[in-house]
mmCIF file of C-alpha atoms in Angstrom:
data_model
loop_
_atom_site.group_PDB
_atom_site.id
_atom_site.type_symbol
_atom_site.label_atom_id
_atom_site.label_comp_id
_atom_site.label_asym_id
_atom_site.label_seq_id
_atom_site.Cartn_x
_atom_site.Cartn_y
_atom_site.Cartn_z
ATOM 1 C CA UNK A 1 7.256 76.140 30.995
ATOM 2 C CA UNK A 2 4.650 73.434 29.336
ATOM 3 C CA UNK A 3 5.937 70.201 30.401
ATOM 4 C CA UNK A 4 6.557 68.458 26.859
ATOM 5 C CA UNK A 5 4.357 64.901 26.416
ATOM 6 C CA UNK A 6 7.463 62.202 25.989
ATOM 7 C CA UNK A 7 7.522 60.949 22.474
ATOM 8 C CA UNK A 8 7.773 57.211 21.480
ATOM 9 C CA UNK A 9 10.400 56.164 20.101
ATOM 10 C CA UNK A 10 9.210 55.382 15.614
ATOM 11 C CA UNK A 11 9.696 51.241 15.299
ATOM 12 C CA UNK A 12 11.945 51.401 12.464
ATOM 13 C CA UNK A 13 11.381 47.925 10.178
ATOM 14 C CA UNK A 14 8.761 45.870 8.446
ATOM 15 C CA UNK A 15 7.271 45.298 11.955
ATOM 16 C CA UNK A 16 6.411 41.425 13.469
ATOM 17 C CA UNK A 17 4.090 39.704 10.287
ATOM 18 C CA UNK A 18 0.819 38.335 12.421
ATOM 19 C CA UNK A 19 0.619 34.287 12.022
ATOM 20 C CA UNK A 20 -1.548 32.861 9.332
ATOM 21 C CA UNK A 21 -5.452 31.661 10.711
ATOM 22 C CA UNK A 22 -7.853 29.957 9.352
ATOM 23 C CA UNK A 23 -11.735 30.366 8.746
ATOM 24 C CA UNK A 24 -12.720 26.710 9.895
ATOM 25 C CA UNK A 25 -16.419 28.350 9.498
ATOM 26 C CA UNK A 26 -16.230 28.896 6.008
ATOM 27 C CA UNK A 27 -17.904 26.408 3.933
ATOM 28 C CA UNK A 28 -15.348 25.457 1.797
ATOM 29 C CA UNK A 29 -11.029 24.409 2.398
ATOM 30 C CA UNK A 30 -8.422 27.247 2.018
ATOM 31 C CA UNK A 31 -7.643 27.305 -1.579
ATOM 32 C CA UNK A 32 -3.889 26.408 -0.718
ATOM 33 C CA UNK A 33 -5.438 22.268 0.694
ATOM 34 C CA UNK A 34 -6.182 22.365 -2.686
ATOM 35 C CA UNK A 35 -2.583 23.164 -5.301
ATOM 36 C CA UNK A 36 -0.175 20.155 -5.836
ATOM 37 C CA UNK A 37 1.017 18.165 -2.611
ATOM 38 C CA UNK A 38 4.265 20.736 -3.243
ATOM 39 C CA UNK A 39 2.662 23.548 -2.145
ATOM 40 C CA UNK A 40 0.550 21.613 -0.716
ATOM 41 C CA UNK A 41 3.531 20.931 2.250
ATOM 42 C CA UNK A 42 4.975 24.485 2.505
ATOM 43 C CA UNK A 43 1.901 25.306 2.839
ATOM 44 C CA UNK A 44 1.173 23.220 6.047
ATOM 45 C CA UNK A 45 4.445 22.918 8.052
ATOM 46 C CA UNK A 46 4.385 26.796 7.483
ATOM 47 C CA UNK A 47 1.115 27.153 8.932
ATOM 48 C CA UNK A 48 1.139 27.572 13.093
ATOM 49 C CA UNK A 49 0.386 23.929 14.682
ATOM 50 C CA UNK A 50 -2.122 26.150 17.005
ATOM 51 C CA UNK A 51 -3.862 26.145 13.644
ATOM 52 C CA UNK A 52 -3.022 22.871 11.823
ATOM 53 C CA UNK A 53 -4.912 21.595 15.558
ATOM 54 C CA UNK A 54 -7.999 23.345 15.430
ATOM 55 C CA UNK A 55 -7.911 22.066 11.380
ATOM 56 C CA UNK A 56 -7.847 18.871 11.935
ATOM 57 C CA UNK A 57 -9.890 18.764 15.232
ATOM 58 C CA UNK A 58 -12.488 20.953 13.909
ATOM 59 C CA UNK A 59 -12.695 20.066 9.646
ATOM 60 C CA UNK A 60 -11.401 17.501 10.026
ATOM 61 C CA UNK A 61 -13.139 16.503 6.114
ATOM 62 C CA UNK A 62 -10.933 19.422 4.337
ATOM 63 C CA UNK A 63 -7.301 17.637 4.686
ATOM 64 C CA UNK A 64 -7.702 13.656 5.796
ATOM 65 C CA UNK A 65 -7.369 12.836 2.652
ATOM 66 C CA UNK A 66 -5.008 15.905 1.011
ATOM 67 C CA UNK A 67 -2.096 14.838 -0.515
ATOM 68 C CA UNK A 68 0.982 16.839 1.309
ATOM 69 C CA UNK A 69 -1.180 17.502 4.638
ATOM 70 C CA UNK A 70 1.294 15.708 7.239
ATOM 71 C CA UNK A 71 0.852 11.873 7.854
ATOM 72 C CA UNK A 72 -0.408 12.072 11.346
ATOM 73 C CA UNK A 73 -2.135 15.400 10.940
ATOM 74 C CA UNK A 74 -4.469 12.928 7.972
ATOM 75 C CA UNK A 75 -4.133 10.295 10.487
ATOM 76 C CA UNK A 76 -6.121 12.354 13.531
ATOM 77 C CA UNK A 77 -8.121 14.040 11.075
ATOM 78 C CA UNK A 78 -9.635 10.155 8.987
ATOM 79 C CA UNK A 79 -10.039 8.702 12.448
ATOM 80 C CA UNK A 80 -12.334 11.105 13.595
ATOM 81 C CA UNK A 81 -14.240 10.820 10.942
ATOM 82 C CA UNK A 82 -14.681 7.503 10.799
ATOM 83 C CA UNK A 83 -17.649 7.992 13.929
ATOM 84 C CA UNK A 84 -19.413 10.984 11.704
ATOM 85 C CA UNK A 85 -19.120 8.712 8.330
ATOM 86 C CA UNK A 86 -20.173 4.853 10.116
ATOM 87 C CA UNK A 87 -23.574 7.456 11.276
ATOM 88 C CA UNK A 88 -23.791 8.668 7.823
ATOM 89 C CA UNK A 89 -23.839 5.249 5.866
ATOM 90 C CA UNK A 90 -26.358 3.825 9.070
ATOM 91 C CA UNK A 91 -29.276 6.967 7.852
ATOM 92 C CA UNK A 92 -28.910 6.362 4.618
ATOM 93 C CA UNK A 93 -28.516 2.456 4.581
ATOM 94 C CA UNK A 94 -31.759 3.263 6.645
ATOM 95 C CA UNK A 95 -33.469 5.307 4.157
ATOM 96 C CA UNK A 96 -33.223 2.872 1.710
ATOM 97 C CA UNK A 97 -34.711 -0.656 3.824
ATOM 98 C CA UNK A 98 -37.304 2.583 3.695
ATOM 99 C CA UNK A 99 -37.767 3.084 0.755
ATOM 100 C CA UNK A 100 -37.781 -1.197 0.164
ATOM 101 C CA UNK A 101 -41.017 -1.314 2.962
ATOM 102 C CA UNK A 102 -42.294 0.873 0.785
ATOM 103 C CA UNK A 103 -42.341 0.078 -2.220
ATOM 104 C CA UNK A 104 -44.862 -2.355 -3.289
ATOM 105 C CA UNK A 105 -42.545 -3.942 -5.951
ATOM 106 C CA UNK A 106 -39.574 -4.281 -3.370
ATOM 107 C CA UNK A 107 -36.882 -3.661 -5.086
ATOM 108 C CA UNK A 108 -37.302 -4.855 -8.872
ATOM 109 C CA UNK A 109 -37.779 -1.725 -10.630
ATOM 110 C CA UNK A 110 -35.572 1.400 -8.179
ATOM 111 C CA UNK A 111 -32.508 0.660 -7.636
ATOM 112 C CA UNK A 112 -32.978 0.016 -3.661
ATOM 113 C CA UNK A 113 -31.789 -3.636 -2.973
ATOM 114 C CA UNK A 114 -28.535 -2.783 -5.181
ATOM 115 C CA UNK A 115 -28.127 0.484 -3.308
ATOM 116 C CA UNK A 116 -28.233 -0.515 -0.061
ATOM 117 C CA UNK A 117 -25.631 -3.088 -1.127
ATOM 118 C CA UNK A 118 -22.559 -1.088 -1.130
ATOM 119 C CA UNK A 119 -23.335 1.214 1.347
ATOM 120 C CA UNK A 120 -23.970 -2.476 3.755
ATOM 121 C CA UNK A 121 -20.482 -3.022 2.188
ATOM 122 C CA UNK A 122 -18.592 0.213 3.261
ATOM 123 C CA UNK A 123 -20.017 0.036 6.928
ATOM 124 C CA UNK A 124 -18.125 -2.975 7.186
ATOM 125 C CA UNK A 125 -15.057 -1.436 5.546
ATOM 126 C CA UNK A 126 -15.215 0.671 8.796
ATOM 127 C CA UNK A 127 -15.485 -2.485 10.379
ATOM 128 C CA UNK A 128 -12.852 -3.914 9.386
ATOM 129 C CA UNK A 129 -10.572 -0.206 9.780
ATOM 130 C CA UNK A 130 -11.262 -0.816 13.415
ATOM 131 C CA UNK A 131 -9.646 -4.241 13.191
ATOM 132 C CA UNK A 132 -6.897 -3.415 11.748
ATOM 133 C CA UNK A 133 -5.837 -0.564 14.095
ATOM 134 C CA UNK A 134 -6.597 -2.177 16.916
ATOM 135 C CA UNK A 135 -3.704 -4.263 15.927
ATOM 136 C CA UNK A 136 -1.584 -1.404 15.952
ATOM 137 C CA UNK A 137 1.657 -1.288 18.964
ATOM 138 C CA UNK A 138 4.128 2.123 19.894
ATOM 139 C CA UNK A 139 7.049 0.068 17.848
ATOM 140 C CA UNK A 140 4.416 -0.270 14.936
ATOM 141 C CA UNK A 141 2.102 2.592 14.890
ATOM 142 C CA UNK A 142 -1.092 2.059 12.367
ATOM 143 C CA UNK A 143 -1.625 5.383 10.972
ATOM 144 C CA UNK A 144 -5.336 5.917 8.077
ATOM 145 C CA UNK A 145 -3.596 8.258 5.671
ATOM 146 C CA UNK A 146 -7.243 8.007 3.516
ATOM 147 C CA UNK A 147 -11.057 6.963 4.195
ATOM 148 C CA UNK A 148 -13.087 8.122 1.778
ATOM 149 C CA UNK A 149 -17.113 5.885 2.003
ATOM 150 C CA UNK A 150 -17.488 8.969 -0.494
ATOM 151 C CA UNK A 151 -16.297 8.850 -4.499
ATOM 152 C CA UNK A 152 -16.805 5.657 -5.273
ATOM 153 C CA UNK A 153 -19.410 2.361 -4.661
ATOM 154 C CA UNK A 154 -16.012 0.816 -2.681
ATOM 155 C CA UNK A 155 -14.671 2.315 0.275
ATOM 156 C CA UNK A 156 -11.675 3.067 -0.278
ATOM 157 C CA UNK A 157 -8.497 3.310 2.775
ATOM 158 C CA UNK A 158 -5.091 3.812 2.882
ATOM 159 C CA UNK A 159 -3.121 2.480 5.906
ATOM 160 C CA UNK A 160 0.540 3.217 7.157
ATOM 161 C CA UNK A 161 2.836 0.730 8.877
ATOM 162 C CA UNK A 162 5.314 3.579 10.391
ATOM 163 C CA UNK A 163 5.725 7.368 9.582
ATOM 164 C CA UNK A 164 5.932 7.924 6.294
ATOM 165 C CA UNK A 165 6.839 11.549 6.889
ATOM 166 C CA UNK A 166 9.958 10.513 9.463
ATOM 167 C CA UNK A 167 10.685 6.892 7.401
ATOM 168 C CA UNK A 168 13.412 6.840 5.585
ATOM 169 C CA UNK A 169 12.542 4.410 3.727
ATOM 170 C CA UNK A 170 8.806 3.818 2.443
ATOM 171 C CA UNK A 171 6.724 1.529 -0.065
ATOM 172 C CA UNK A 172 3.202 1.836 -1.163
ATOM 173 C CA UNK A 173 0.855 -1.248 -2.660
ATOM 174 C CA UNK A 174 -1.203 -1.283 -4.792
ATOM 175 C CA UNK A 175 -3.983 -4.492 -5.123
ATOM 176 C CA UNK A 176 -5.720 -5.910 -8.036
ATOM 177 C CA UNK A 177 -8.364 -7.966 -9.007
ATOM 178 C CA UNK A 178 -10.967 -8.978 -6.599
ATOM 179 C CA UNK A 179 -9.999 -5.822 -3.555
ATOM 180 C CA UNK A 180 -11.960 -4.720 -1.744
ATOM 181 C CA UNK A 181 -11.437 -2.904 2.385
ATOM 182 C CA UNK A 182 -13.122 -5.625 3.765
ATOM 183 C CA UNK A 183 -12.175 -8.889 2.283
ATOM 184 C CA UNK A 184 -8.534 -8.264 2.281
ATOM 185 C CA UNK A 185 -7.509 -5.212 4.275
ATOM 186 C CA UNK A 186 -7.579 -7.246 7.653
ATOM 187 C CA UNK A 187 -7.308 -10.834 8.402
ATOM 188 C CA UNK A 188 -7.750 -13.628 11.977
ATOM 189 C CA UNK A 189 -4.016 -13.393 12.512
ATOM 190 C CA UNK A 190 -1.609 -10.645 12.786
ATOM 191 C CA UNK A 191 0.170 -10.799 9.424
ATOM 192 C CA UNK A 192 -3.703 -11.355 7.546
ATOM 193 C CA UNK A 193 -4.222 -9.408 5.383
ATOM 194 C CA UNK A 194 -2.629 -6.453 3.694
ATOM 195 C CA UNK A 195 -2.354 -4.742 6.805
ATOM 196 C CA UNK A 196 -0.171 -7.270 8.105
ATOM 197 C CA UNK A 197 2.129 -7.657 5.609
ATOM 198 C CA UNK A 198 2.249 -4.427 5.280
ATOM 199 C CA UNK A 199 4.031 -4.700 8.372
ATOM 200 C CA UNK A 200 5.809 -8.370 7.339
ATOM 201 C CA UNK A 201 7.521 -5.995 5.425
ATOM 202 C CA UNK A 202 8.812 -3.627 7.103
ATOM 203 C CA UNK A 203 10.178 -6.069 10.169
ATOM 204 C CA UNK A 204 11.509 -7.544 7.717
ATOM 205 C CA UNK A 205 12.917 -4.600 5.442
ATOM 206 C CA UNK A 206 14.469 -3.512 9.256
ATOM 207 C CA UNK A 207 16.211 -7.096 9.709
ATOM 208 C CA UNK A 208 17.957 -6.408 7.024
ATOM 209 C CA UNK A 209 18.868 -2.805 7.843
ATOM 210 C CA UNK A 210 19.927 -4.439 11.501
ATOM 211 C CA UNK A 211 21.758 -6.789 10.430
ATOM 212 C CA UNK A 212 23.930 -4.424 7.285
ATOM 213 C CA UNK A 213 24.744 -1.887 10.435
ATOM 214 C CA UNK A 214 21.827 0.075 9.018
ATOM 215 C CA UNK A 215 19.076 -0.174 12.142
ATOM 216 C CA UNK A 216 18.911 3.513 12.031
ATOM 217 C CA UNK A 217 17.517 3.921 8.828
ATOM 218 C CA UNK A 218 13.742 3.954 9.280
ATOM 219 C CA UNK A 219 10.947 2.000 7.114
ATOM 220 C CA UNK A 220 7.195 2.717 6.702
ATOM 221 C CA UNK A 221 5.452 0.226 3.997
ATOM 222 C CA UNK A 222 1.958 2.022 2.721
ATOM 223 C CA UNK A 223 -0.901 -0.573 2.127
ATOM 224 C CA UNK A 224 -2.699 1.013 -0.451
ATOM 225 C CA UNK A 225 -7.022 0.269 -1.740
ATOM 226 C CA UNK A 226 -7.625 3.876 -2.715
ATOM 227 C CA UNK A 227 -10.124 3.422 -6.189
ATOM 228 C CA UNK A 228 -12.461 0.326 -7.439
ATOM 229 C CA UNK A 229 -10.720 -2.345 -8.523
ATOM 230 C CA UNK A 230 -12.459 -4.890 -11.069
ATOM 231 C CA UNK A 231 -13.925 -6.763 -8.532
ATOM 232 C CA UNK A 232 -16.936 -9.577 -9.665
ATOM 233 C CA UNK A 233 -18.168 -9.621 -6.082
ATOM 234 C CA UNK A 234 -21.925 -7.090 -6.144
ATOM 235 C CA UNK A 235 -25.245 -7.691 -5.222
ATOM 236 C CA UNK A 236 -26.137 -8.897 -8.197
ATOM 237 C CA UNK A 237 -25.199 -10.786 -11.461
ATOM 238 C CA UNK A 238 -24.332 -8.426 -13.532
ATOM 239 C CA UNK A 239 -21.232 -7.477 -11.701
ATOM 240 C CA UNK A 240 -19.310 -10.553 -12.106
ATOM 241 C CA UNK A 241 -20.178 -9.695 -15.813
ATOM 242 C CA UNK A 242 -19.000 -6.542 -15.204
ATOM 243 C CA UNK A 243 -15.595 -7.485 -12.997
ATOM 244 C CA UNK A 244 -14.879 -9.591 -16.356
ATOM 245 C CA UNK A 245 -14.718 -6.453 -18.175
ATOM 246 C CA UNK A 246 -12.848 -4.211 -15.779
ATOM 247 C CA UNK A 247 -9.398 -6.262 -15.000
ATOM 248 C CA UNK A 248 -9.706 -7.010 -19.190
ATOM 249 C CA UNK A 249 -9.333 -3.670 -19.760
ATOM 250 C CA UNK A 250 -7.339 -0.976 -18.710
ATOM 251 C CA UNK A 251 -10.256 1.438 -18.132
ATOM 252 C CA UNK A 252 -10.017 1.951 -14.900
ATOM 253 C CA UNK A 253 -5.792 1.873 -14.369
ATOM 254 C CA UNK A 254 -5.874 5.635 -16.094
ATOM 255 C CA UNK A 255 -8.643 6.245 -14.464
ATOM 256 C CA UNK A 256 -6.703 6.039 -10.888
ATOM 257 C CA UNK A 257 -3.398 6.882 -11.930
ATOM 258 C CA UNK A 258 -3.392 10.054 -11.386
ATOM 259 C CA UNK A 259 -5.335 9.538 -7.750
ATOM 260 C CA UNK A 260 -1.704 6.924 -7.326
ATOM 261 C CA UNK A 261 0.697 9.213 -9.468
ATOM 262 C CA UNK A 262 -0.153 12.097 -6.741
ATOM 263 C CA UNK A 263 -0.496 10.841 -3.743
ATOM 264 C CA UNK A 264 3.156 9.486 -4.523
ATOM 265 C CA UNK A 265 4.314 12.951 -5.009
ATOM 266 C CA UNK A 266 2.291 14.087 -1.654
ATOM 267 C CA UNK A 267 4.377 10.993 0.299
ATOM 268 C CA UNK A 268 7.644 13.313 -1.167
ATOM 269 C CA UNK A 269 6.920 16.794 -0.369
ATOM 270 C CA UNK A 270 5.094 15.556 3.197
ATOM 271 C CA UNK A 271 8.654 13.532 3.967
ATOM 272 C CA UNK A 272 10.933 15.525 6.672
ATOM 273 C CA UNK A 273 13.098 13.766 4.673
ATOM 274 C CA UNK A 274 15.530 15.778 1.999
ATOM 275 C CA UNK A 275 15.113 12.737 -0.668
ATOM 276 C CA UNK A 276 12.993 9.454 0.401
ATOM 277 C CA UNK A 277 13.593 6.697 -0.635
ATOM 278 C CA UNK A 278 10.520 5.368 -2.451
ATOM 279 C CA UNK A 279 9.871 1.832 -3.762
ATOM 280 C CA UNK A 280 6.644 1.261 -4.921
ATOM 281 C CA UNK A 281 4.775 -2.201 -5.340
ATOM 282 C CA UNK A 282 1.795 -3.657 -7.988
ATOM 283 C CA UNK A 283 0.194 -6.830 -7.557
ATOM 284 C CA UNK A 284 -1.372 -8.227 -10.601
ATOM 285 C CA UNK A 285 -3.998 -5.877 -12.827
ATOM 286 C CA UNK A 286 -2.869 -3.317 -9.185
ATOM 287 C CA UNK A 287 0.406 -3.355 -11.339
ATOM 288 C CA UNK A 288 -0.617 -1.874 -14.823
ATOM 289 C CA UNK A 289 -2.218 1.149 -12.468
ATOM 290 C CA UNK A 290 1.198 1.771 -10.501
ATOM 291 C CA UNK A 291 2.844 1.363 -13.665
ATOM 292 C CA UNK A 292 0.175 3.748 -15.378
ATOM 293 C CA UNK A 293 0.942 6.350 -12.358
ATOM 294 C CA UNK A 294 4.252 5.725 -12.346
ATOM 295 C CA UNK A 295 4.356 7.489 -15.629
ATOM 296 C CA UNK A 296 2.966 10.548 -14.247
ATOM 297 C CA UNK A 297 5.461 11.059 -10.639
ATOM 298 C CA UNK A 298 8.258 13.465 -12.363
ATOM 299 C CA UNK A 299 10.232 10.515 -10.430
ATOM 300 C CA UNK A 300 9.063 11.435 -6.595
ATOM 301 C CA UNK A 301 9.921 6.892 -7.442
ATOM 302 C CA UNK A 302 12.713 4.890 -6.619
ATOM 303 C CA UNK A 303 12.283 2.185 -7.895
ATOM 304 C CA UNK A 304 9.423 -0.109 -8.573
ATOM 305 C CA UNK A 305 8.410 -3.665 -8.007
ATOM 306 C CA UNK A 306 5.699 -5.232 -10.102
ATOM 307 C CA UNK A 307 3.714 -9.101 -9.429
ATOM 308 C CA UNK A 308 2.369 -11.589 -11.053
ATOM 309 C CA UNK A 309 1.318 -8.474 -14.069
ATOM 310 C CA UNK A 310 -0.571 -9.167 -16.678
ATOM 311 C CA UNK A 311 1.799 -5.843 -18.823
ATOM 312 C CA UNK A 312 1.621 -2.477 -17.654
ATOM 313 C CA UNK A 313 0.672 -0.348 -20.450
ATOM 314 C CA UNK A 314 1.927 2.077 -22.324
ATOM 315 C CA UNK A 315 2.333 2.873 -26.272
ATOM 316 C CA UNK A 316 -0.196 -0.456 -27.760
ATOM 317 C CA UNK A 317 0.906 -0.439 -30.534
ATOM 318 C CA UNK A 318 4.543 0.658 -30.783
ATOM 319 C CA UNK A 319 4.683 -1.354 -28.429
ATOM 320 C CA UNK A 320 9.014 -1.581 -27.030
ATOM 321 C CA UNK A 321 11.505 -3.256 -23.979
ATOM 322 C CA UNK A 322 9.644 -1.433 -20.664
ATOM 323 C CA UNK A 323 13.060 1.016 -19.983
ATOM 324 C CA UNK A 324 13.544 3.145 -16.474
ATOM 325 C CA UNK A 325 12.912 5.972 -17.695
ATOM 326 C CA UNK A 326 9.729 5.252 -18.331
ATOM 327 C CA UNK A 327 8.765 4.923 -14.813
ATOM 328 C CA UNK A 328 10.319 8.420 -13.965
ATOM 329 C CA UNK A 329 12.012 5.832 -11.845
ATOM 330 C CA UNK A 330 14.926 8.053 -10.461
ATOM 331 C CA UNK A 331 17.388 5.159 -9.182
ATOM 332 C CA UNK A 332 16.450 3.504 -12.472
ATOM 333 C CA UNK A 333 15.629 -0.027 -10.919
ATOM 334 C CA UNK A 334 13.000 -2.263 -11.921
ATOM 335 C CA UNK A 335 11.723 -5.490 -9.953
ATOM 336 C CA UNK A 336 9.713 -9.035 -11.655
ATOM 337 C CA UNK A 337 8.540 -11.457 -9.587
ATOM 338 C CA UNK A 338 6.982 -14.159 -10.749
ATOM 339 C CA UNK A 339 6.009 -17.241 -9.040
ATOM 340 C CA UNK A 340 5.677 -20.230 -10.752
ATOM 341 C CA UNK A 341 1.339 -21.452 -11.738
ATOM 342 C CA UNK A 342 0.619 -18.132 -12.358
ATOM 343 C CA UNK A 343 -1.408 -17.582 -14.737
ATOM 344 C CA UNK A 344 -1.965 -13.584 -14.939
ATOM 345 C CA UNK A 345 1.524 -12.856 -14.646
ATOM 346 C CA UNK A 346 1.999 -14.747 -18.545
ATOM 347 C CA UNK A 347 -1.105 -13.161 -19.973
ATOM 348 C CA UNK A 348 0.443 -10.678 -21.883
ATOM 349 C CA UNK A 349 -3.106 -9.085 -21.439
ATOM 350 C CA UNK A 350 -2.388 -4.586 -21.266
ATOM 351 C CA UNK A 351 1.268 -4.333 -23.580
ATOM 352 C CA UNK A 352 4.285 -6.996 -23.404
ATOM 353 C CA UNK A 353 4.800 -9.584 -20.832
ATOM 354 C CA UNK A 354 7.861 -7.967 -18.322
ATOM 355 C CA UNK A 355 9.221 -11.214 -18.008
ATOM 356 C CA UNK A 356 10.358 -10.694 -22.163
ATOM 357 C CA UNK A 357 13.285 -6.985 -21.000
ATOM 358 C CA UNK A 358 16.247 -8.184 -19.837
ATOM 359 C CA UNK A 359 15.853 -4.140 -17.897
ATOM 360 C CA UNK A 360 13.901 -5.849 -15.102
ATOM 361 C CA UNK A 361 16.146 -7.767 -12.772
ATOM 362 C CA UNK A 362 14.132 -10.787 -12.319
ATOM 363 C CA UNK A 363 13.753 -11.897 -8.563
ATOM 364 C CA UNK A 364 13.887 -15.069 -6.716
ATOM 365 C CA UNK A 365 10.497 -16.811 -5.680
ATOM 366 C CA UNK A 366 11.340 -20.255 -5.022
ATOM 367 C CA UNK A 367 12.179 -21.793 -1.377
ATOM 368 C CA UNK A 368 15.949 -21.953 -0.029
ATOM 369 C CA UNK A 369 18.500 -20.428 2.250
ATOM 370 C CA UNK A 370 18.357 -16.150 1.835
ATOM 371 C CA UNK A 371 22.095 -14.474 1.888
ATOM 372 C CA UNK A 372 20.875 -13.964 4.857
ATOM 373 C CA UNK A 373 21.472 -17.469 6.032
ATOM 374 C CA UNK A 374 18.027 -18.062 6.381
ATOM 375 C CA UNK A 375 15.610 -21.011 4.860
ATOM 376 C CA UNK A 376 12.827 -19.184 3.365
ATOM 377 C CA UNK A 377 10.005 -20.903 1.806
ATOM 378 C CA UNK A 378 8.244 -20.371 -1.897
ATOM 379 C CA UNK A 379 5.388 -19.973 -3.977
ATOM 380 C CA UNK A 380 3.601 -20.531 -5.962
ATOM 381 C CA UNK A 381 -0.142 -19.140 -7.934
ATOM 382 C CA UNK A 382 -1.013 -15.862 -8.211
ATOM 383 C CA UNK A 383 -2.053 -14.325 -4.158
ATOM 384 C CA UNK A 384 2.090 -15.831 -2.575
ATOM 385 C CA UNK A 385 3.768 -13.480 -2.731
ATOM 386 C CA UNK A 386 3.688 -11.084 0.332
ATOM 387 C CA UNK A 387 1.205 -13.409 1.140
ATOM 388 C CA UNK A 388 2.825 -15.126 4.536
ATOM 389 C CA UNK A 389 2.969 -19.420 5.125
ATOM 390 C CA UNK A 390 2.455 -20.807 8.546
ATOM 391 C CA UNK A 391 3.972 -22.902 10.251
ATOM 392 C CA UNK A 392 2.368 -26.596 11.781
ATOM 393 C CA UNK A 393 0.684 -24.722 14.314
ATOM 394 C CA UNK A 394 -1.460 -22.174 11.973
ATOM 395 C CA UNK A 395 -0.184 -19.640 14.000
ATOM 396 C CA UNK A 396 3.841 -19.175 13.377
ATOM 397 C CA UNK A 397 4.169 -16.422 9.935
ATOM 398 C CA UNK A 398 6.629 -17.516 7.722
ATOM 399 C CA UNK A 399 8.343 -15.150 5.305
ATOM 400 C CA UNK A 400 8.062 -16.622 1.381
ATOM 401 C CA UNK A 401 11.159 -16.110 -0.762
ATOM 402 C CA UNK A 402 9.686 -12.462 -2.713
ATOM 403 C CA UNK A 403 8.919 -10.611 0.366
ATOM 404 C CA UNK A 404 12.520 -11.067 1.661
ATOM 405 C CA UNK A 405 13.404 -10.332 -2.150
ATOM 406 C CA UNK A 406 10.867 -7.537 -1.409
ATOM 407 C CA UNK A 407 12.524 -6.161 1.322
ATOM 408 C CA UNK A 408 15.812 -6.165 0.303
ATOM 409 C CA UNK A 409 14.453 -3.781 -2.666
ATOM 410 C CA UNK A 410 12.891 -2.227 0.060
ATOM 411 C CA UNK A 411 15.958 -1.611 2.213
ATOM 412 C CA UNK A 412 18.072 -0.590 -0.939
ATOM 413 C CA UNK A 413 20.071 -3.936 -0.388
ATOM 414 C CA UNK A 414 20.128 -5.061 -3.832
ATOM 415 C CA UNK A 415 22.792 -7.446 -2.333
ATOM 416 C CA UNK A 416 20.499 -8.806 -0.467
ATOM 417 C CA UNK A 417 18.527 -9.837 -3.802
ATOM 418 C CA UNK A 418 17.930 -12.965 -4.551
ATOM 419 C CA UNK A 419 18.608 -12.871 -8.287
ATOM 420 C CA UNK A 420 15.677 -16.001 -10.113
ATOM 421 C CA UNK A 421 13.916 -16.818 -13.490
#
């Protein structure tokens, strides 16, 4: 008899699917990274961890600024880009200087001198960003969610204190006139600059949550400088004129609104929380940028705080009282802060003065004792809202009443809010 060869059993059912892979040698990033933030987030979360690591390590430029990608992965990718961008900008600066040296008339008949000035500013921006991260701590980690030294005249960045993907409460602060990375993101003392203010806001929000027996809830605060804010400082006298024109026009706000709206939506999509509490903060011209962005979010933001606002845009002809539905606020809460002696807050350049309308909760900016029995200093003028004061030693930060109230909003502690005129 002939031996019958052993038959292998036939597999029944669908074979185990292969893990998706990404070709990091391709010249273009995968199409999935160009989708809407929720689609990006779903794809990124489903991608095997080894594939995500491969992209971050080998093609960081693909993901660092993509809304919907995990915050920690964006941070690693963007930090990896800093030396690459520095080398690129240094080469560009040196080439522009060579052009000027070779030109008999210098920069008189070219724009090379102005271009070189902006390149040098971006190099200073990179120095500032590195200074910001040198101040990070394990308790207050700082994540670089945006690094863009190519799309604008100025550098763009967004810095988070805490991880927004795992936080219960997330804030995004957008600044206005005269803001650049170099002059606004960092400062000499720990709590100076927007990154320092973000850390102070996070700490105060956590303190209020602890007192409310909700210390298990986590907080992340973000300083967002993702656009060329109106700016009167530049390499020539015309920049002062241009800055004045820009701050009097809604054009920059309208151009930036889709970018900021996408950033908000990306935070919501990348979060591991079912429904993270997201609060938008807009100061000065940044309040207009924020308002126009909220009109495009579709409801990813819960509440908004506007301070030192020259108006919140909308229909310039048929003005009506601002309503939460105008800004897609899912919790239906709008807050307003106005310092005494702040001329911009009463300007009404971009629509009616929001302080005229009752749908806003007006919060106090005056000195006094807060609802947790802590004395707070007041604020005056256009800048002293989130910016801390300092004691007699010049080093001990003092939180202003405005910042206390902002923290109460961020922690969803409306009973802590002190209302004002």
